[in-house]
CSV table of C-alpha atoms in Angstrom, one decimal:
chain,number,residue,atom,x,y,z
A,10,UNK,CA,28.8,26.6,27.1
A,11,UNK,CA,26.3,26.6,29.5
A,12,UNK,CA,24.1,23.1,30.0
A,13,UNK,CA,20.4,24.4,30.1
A,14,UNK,CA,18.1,22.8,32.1
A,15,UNK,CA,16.1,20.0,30.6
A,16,UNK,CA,12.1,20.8,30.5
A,17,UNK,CA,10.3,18.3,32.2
A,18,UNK,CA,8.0,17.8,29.2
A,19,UNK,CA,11.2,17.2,27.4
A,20,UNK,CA,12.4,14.4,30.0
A,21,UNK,CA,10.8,11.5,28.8
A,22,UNK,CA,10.9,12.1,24.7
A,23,UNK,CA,14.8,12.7,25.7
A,24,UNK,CA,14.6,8.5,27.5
A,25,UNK,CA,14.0,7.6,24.1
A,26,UNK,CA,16.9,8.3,22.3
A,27,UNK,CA,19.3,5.7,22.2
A,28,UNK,CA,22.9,6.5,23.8
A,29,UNK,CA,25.2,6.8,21.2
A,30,UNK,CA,27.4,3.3,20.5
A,31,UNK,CA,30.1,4.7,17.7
A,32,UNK,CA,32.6,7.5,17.9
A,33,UNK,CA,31.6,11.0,17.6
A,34,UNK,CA,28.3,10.6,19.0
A,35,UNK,CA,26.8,8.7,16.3
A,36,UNK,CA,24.5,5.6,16.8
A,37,UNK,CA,24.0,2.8,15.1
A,38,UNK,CA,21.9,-0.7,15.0
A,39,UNK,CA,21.5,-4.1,13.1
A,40,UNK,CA,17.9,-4.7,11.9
A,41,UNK,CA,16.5,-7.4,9.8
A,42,UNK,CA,14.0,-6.6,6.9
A,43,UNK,CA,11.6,-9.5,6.1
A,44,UNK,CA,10.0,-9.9,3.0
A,45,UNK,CA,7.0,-12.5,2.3
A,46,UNK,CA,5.0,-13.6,-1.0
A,47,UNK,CA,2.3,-15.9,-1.4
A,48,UNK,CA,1.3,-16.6,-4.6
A,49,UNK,CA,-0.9,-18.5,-6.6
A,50,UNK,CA,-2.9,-19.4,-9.7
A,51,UNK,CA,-5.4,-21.3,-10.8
A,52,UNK,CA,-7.1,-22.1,-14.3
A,53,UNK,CA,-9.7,-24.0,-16.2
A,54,UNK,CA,-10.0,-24.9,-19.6
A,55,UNK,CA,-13.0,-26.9,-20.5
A,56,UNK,CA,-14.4,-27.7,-23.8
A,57,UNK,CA,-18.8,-28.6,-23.4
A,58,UNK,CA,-18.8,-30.0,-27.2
A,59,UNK,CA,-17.8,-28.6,-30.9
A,60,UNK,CA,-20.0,-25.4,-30.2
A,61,UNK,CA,-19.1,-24.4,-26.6
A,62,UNK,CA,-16.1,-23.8,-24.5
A,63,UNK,CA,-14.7,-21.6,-21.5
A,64,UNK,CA,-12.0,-20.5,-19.9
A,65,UNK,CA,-11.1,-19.5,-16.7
A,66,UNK,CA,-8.6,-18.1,-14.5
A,67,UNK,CA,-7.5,-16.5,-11.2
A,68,UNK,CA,-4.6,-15.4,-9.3
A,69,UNK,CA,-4.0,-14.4,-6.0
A,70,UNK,CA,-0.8,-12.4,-5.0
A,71,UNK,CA,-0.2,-11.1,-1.1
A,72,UNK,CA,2.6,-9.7,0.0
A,73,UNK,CA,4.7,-8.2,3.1
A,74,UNK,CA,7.6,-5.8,3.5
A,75,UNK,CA,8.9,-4.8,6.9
A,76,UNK,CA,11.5,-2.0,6.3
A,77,UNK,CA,13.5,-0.2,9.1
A,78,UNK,CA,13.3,3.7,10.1
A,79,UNK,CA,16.5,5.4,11.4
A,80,UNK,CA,15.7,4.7,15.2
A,81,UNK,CA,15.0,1.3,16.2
A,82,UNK,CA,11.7,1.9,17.7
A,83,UNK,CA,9.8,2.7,14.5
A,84,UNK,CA,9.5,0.9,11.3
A,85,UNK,CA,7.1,1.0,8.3
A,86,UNK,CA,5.1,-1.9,7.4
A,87,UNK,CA,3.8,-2.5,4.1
A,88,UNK,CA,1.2,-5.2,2.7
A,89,UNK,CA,-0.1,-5.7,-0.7
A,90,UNK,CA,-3.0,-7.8,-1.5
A,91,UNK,CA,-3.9,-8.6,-5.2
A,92,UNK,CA,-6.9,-10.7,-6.7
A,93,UNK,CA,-6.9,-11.3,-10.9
A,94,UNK,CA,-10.0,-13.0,-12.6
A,95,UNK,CA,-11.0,-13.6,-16.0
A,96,UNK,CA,-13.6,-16.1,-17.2
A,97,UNK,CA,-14.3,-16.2,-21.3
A,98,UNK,CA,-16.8,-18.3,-22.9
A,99,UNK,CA,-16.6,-18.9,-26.6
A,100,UNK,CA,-20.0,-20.2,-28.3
A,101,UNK,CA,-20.2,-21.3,-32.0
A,102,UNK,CA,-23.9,-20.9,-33.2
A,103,UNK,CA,-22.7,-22.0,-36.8
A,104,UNK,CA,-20.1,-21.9,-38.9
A,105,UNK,CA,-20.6,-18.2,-40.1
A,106,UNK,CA,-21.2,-16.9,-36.9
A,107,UNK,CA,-19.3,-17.1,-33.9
A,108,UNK,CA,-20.0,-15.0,-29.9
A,109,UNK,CA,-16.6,-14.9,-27.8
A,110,UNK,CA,-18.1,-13.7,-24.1
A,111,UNK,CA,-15.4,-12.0,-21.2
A,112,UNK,CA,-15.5,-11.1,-17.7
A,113,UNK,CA,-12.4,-10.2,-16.0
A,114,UNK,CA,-11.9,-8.3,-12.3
A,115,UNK,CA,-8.7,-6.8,-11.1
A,116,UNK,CA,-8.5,-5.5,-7.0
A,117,UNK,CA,-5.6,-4.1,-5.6
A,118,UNK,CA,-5.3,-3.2,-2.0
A,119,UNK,CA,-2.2,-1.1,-0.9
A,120,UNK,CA,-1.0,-0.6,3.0
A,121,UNK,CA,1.8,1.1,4.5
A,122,UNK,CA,1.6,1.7,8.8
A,123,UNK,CA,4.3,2.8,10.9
A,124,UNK,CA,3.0,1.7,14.6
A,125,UNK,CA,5.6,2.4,17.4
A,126,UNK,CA,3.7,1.3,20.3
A,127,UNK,CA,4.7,4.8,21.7
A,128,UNK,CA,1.7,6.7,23.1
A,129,UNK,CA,0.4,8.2,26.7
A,130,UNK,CA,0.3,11.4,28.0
A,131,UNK,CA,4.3,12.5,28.1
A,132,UNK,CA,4.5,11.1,24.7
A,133,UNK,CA,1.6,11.8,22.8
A,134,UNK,CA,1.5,15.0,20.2
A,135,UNK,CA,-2.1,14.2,19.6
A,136,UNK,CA,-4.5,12.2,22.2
A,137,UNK,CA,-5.4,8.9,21.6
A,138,UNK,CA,-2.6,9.0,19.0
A,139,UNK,CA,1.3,7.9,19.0
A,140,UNK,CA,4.1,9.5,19.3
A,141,UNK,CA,4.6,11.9,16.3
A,142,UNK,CA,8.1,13.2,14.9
A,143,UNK,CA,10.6,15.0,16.3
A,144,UNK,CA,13.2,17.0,14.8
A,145,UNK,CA,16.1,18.6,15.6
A,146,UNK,CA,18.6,20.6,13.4
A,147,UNK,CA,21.5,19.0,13.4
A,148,UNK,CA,20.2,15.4,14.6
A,149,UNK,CA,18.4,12.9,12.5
A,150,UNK,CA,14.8,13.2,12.7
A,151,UNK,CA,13.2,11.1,15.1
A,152,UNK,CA,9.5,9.5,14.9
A,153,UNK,CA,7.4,7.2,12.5
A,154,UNK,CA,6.9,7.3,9.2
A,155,UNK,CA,5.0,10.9,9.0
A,156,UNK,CA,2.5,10.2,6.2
A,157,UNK,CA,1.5,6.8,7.6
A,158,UNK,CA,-0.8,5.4,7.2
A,159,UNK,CA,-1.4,4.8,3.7
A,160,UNK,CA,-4.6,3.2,1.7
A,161,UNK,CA,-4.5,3.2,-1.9
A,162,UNK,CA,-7.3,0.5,-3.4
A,163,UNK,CA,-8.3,0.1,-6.9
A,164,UNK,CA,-11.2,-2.2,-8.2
A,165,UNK,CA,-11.6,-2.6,-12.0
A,166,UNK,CA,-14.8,-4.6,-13.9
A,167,UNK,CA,-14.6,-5.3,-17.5
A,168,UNK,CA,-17.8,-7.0,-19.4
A,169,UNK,CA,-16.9,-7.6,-23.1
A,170,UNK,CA,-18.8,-9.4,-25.6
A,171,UNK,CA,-18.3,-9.6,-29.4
A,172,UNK,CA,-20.2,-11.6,-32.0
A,173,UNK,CA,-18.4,-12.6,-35.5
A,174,UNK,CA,-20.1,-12.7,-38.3
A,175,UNK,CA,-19.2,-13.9,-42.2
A,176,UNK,CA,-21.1,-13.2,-44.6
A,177,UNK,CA,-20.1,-14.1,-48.7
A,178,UNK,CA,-16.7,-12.7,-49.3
A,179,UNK,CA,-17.6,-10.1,-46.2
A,180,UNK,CA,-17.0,-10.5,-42.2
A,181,UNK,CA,-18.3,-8.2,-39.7
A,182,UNK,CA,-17.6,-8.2,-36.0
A,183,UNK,CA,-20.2,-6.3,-33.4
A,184,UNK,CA,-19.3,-5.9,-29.8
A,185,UNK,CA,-19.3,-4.2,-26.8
A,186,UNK,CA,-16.8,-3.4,-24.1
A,187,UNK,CA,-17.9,-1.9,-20.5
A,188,UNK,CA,-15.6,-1.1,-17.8
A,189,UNK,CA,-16.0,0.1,-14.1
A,190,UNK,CA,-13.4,1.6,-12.4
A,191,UNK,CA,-13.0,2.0,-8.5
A,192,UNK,CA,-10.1,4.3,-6.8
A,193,UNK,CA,-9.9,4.9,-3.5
A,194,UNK,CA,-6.6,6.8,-2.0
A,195,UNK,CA,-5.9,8.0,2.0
A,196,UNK,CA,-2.5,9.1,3.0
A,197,UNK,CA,-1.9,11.0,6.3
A,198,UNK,CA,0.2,13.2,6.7
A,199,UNK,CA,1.5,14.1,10.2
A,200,UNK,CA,-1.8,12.7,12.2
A,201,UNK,CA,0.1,12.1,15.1
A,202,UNK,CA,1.7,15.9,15.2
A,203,UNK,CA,5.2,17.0,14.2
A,204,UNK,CA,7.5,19.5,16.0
A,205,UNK,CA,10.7,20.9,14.7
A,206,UNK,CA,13.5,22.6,16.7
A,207,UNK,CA,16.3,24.9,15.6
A,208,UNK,CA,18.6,23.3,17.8
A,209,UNK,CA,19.4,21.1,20.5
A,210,UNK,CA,19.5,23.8,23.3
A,211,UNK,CA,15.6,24.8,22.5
A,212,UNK,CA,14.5,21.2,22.5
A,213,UNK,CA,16.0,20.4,25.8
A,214,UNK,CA,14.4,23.4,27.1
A,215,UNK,CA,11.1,23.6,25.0
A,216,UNK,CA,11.4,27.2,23.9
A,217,UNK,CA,10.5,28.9,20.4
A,218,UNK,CA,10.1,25.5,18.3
A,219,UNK,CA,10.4,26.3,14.1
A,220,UNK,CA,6.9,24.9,14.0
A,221,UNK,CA,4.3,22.5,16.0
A,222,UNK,CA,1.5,20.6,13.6
């Protein structure tokens, strides 16, 4: 049929997909996909005398994940970052009654970005944004990772303290437990814009996209 005539606002998106390398007009490339943990832990156990002793404890946990996108300009990079404490103090004020004290924090801190490097005026969807994702029926969609990026964090607080208590053939236990939760989620979706074309004809020419966001 006939070759339309490439939009010059198509031009330079159109430089940036790779020529094909495999039969059939397919395309294909090797990527790497490095993973990293750090972890650690540390704890204390230390006894005062017959009456008082604590415990303590705390871990760290980070991690990295670098994990490929179908073209090889865009990839989605995800960190985790993890801090456990607990610290428990155990006091015998005789031997009928007995106070166990707890404090113990959990934080979790959840990442995922999908930087290209891609932005300017003939690539940009949105200003001062990257390039956003292109689609085209028929070709595998092209772009970063659309909901990128992503911030989930949690914070968690527990206070506990419980006191033991015999008395004759009878033994009661009193306490109380408090916890504090902290939640914070952001995902984006599309912030750097989205297009979608019916087919490769209207994207080489610009005309009557599905959709723009």
């Amino acid at each position: 049929g006939e070759v339309p005539t490439i939009s010059p606002v198509i031009r330079p998106l159109l430089a940036l997909f790779p020529e094909p390398n495999l039969p059939n007009n397919q395309y294909t490339y090797s990527f790497t996909q490095p993973t990293q943990e750090d972890y650690g832990q540390l704890r204390i156990d230390h006894t005062f005398s017959e009456k008082d002793s604590i415990f303590g404890r705390f871990t760290a946990d980070d991690n990295s994940l670098t994990v490929p996108l179908a073209y090889p300009q865009f990839k989605s990079l995800r960190t985790s970052t993890s801090r456990y404490g607990t610290f428990a103090e155990d006091h015998i004020f005789s031997p009928l009654l007995l106070n166990s004290l707890r404090f113990s924090f959990s934080n979790t801190d959840l990442l995922a970005e999908s930087p290209s490097g891609i932005s300017g005026p003939q690539f940009s969807f949105v200003p001062g944004q990257e390039i956003g994702g292109i689609t085209i029926t028929g070709i595998t969609a092209f772009g970063p990772d659309g909901v990128t990026p992503i911030h989930h964090y949690q914070k968690i607080l527990t206070w506990s303290d419980d006191l033991f208590h015999t008395r004759g053939d009878h033994s009661f236990k009193y306490g109380a437990l408090v916890n504090y939760f902290k939640q914070y989620v952001q995902a984006s979706t599309n912030i750097r814009g989205a297009v979608n074309f019916p087919s490769l004809a209207r994207f080489l020419t610009a005309e009557q996209p599905n959709s723009v966001q």
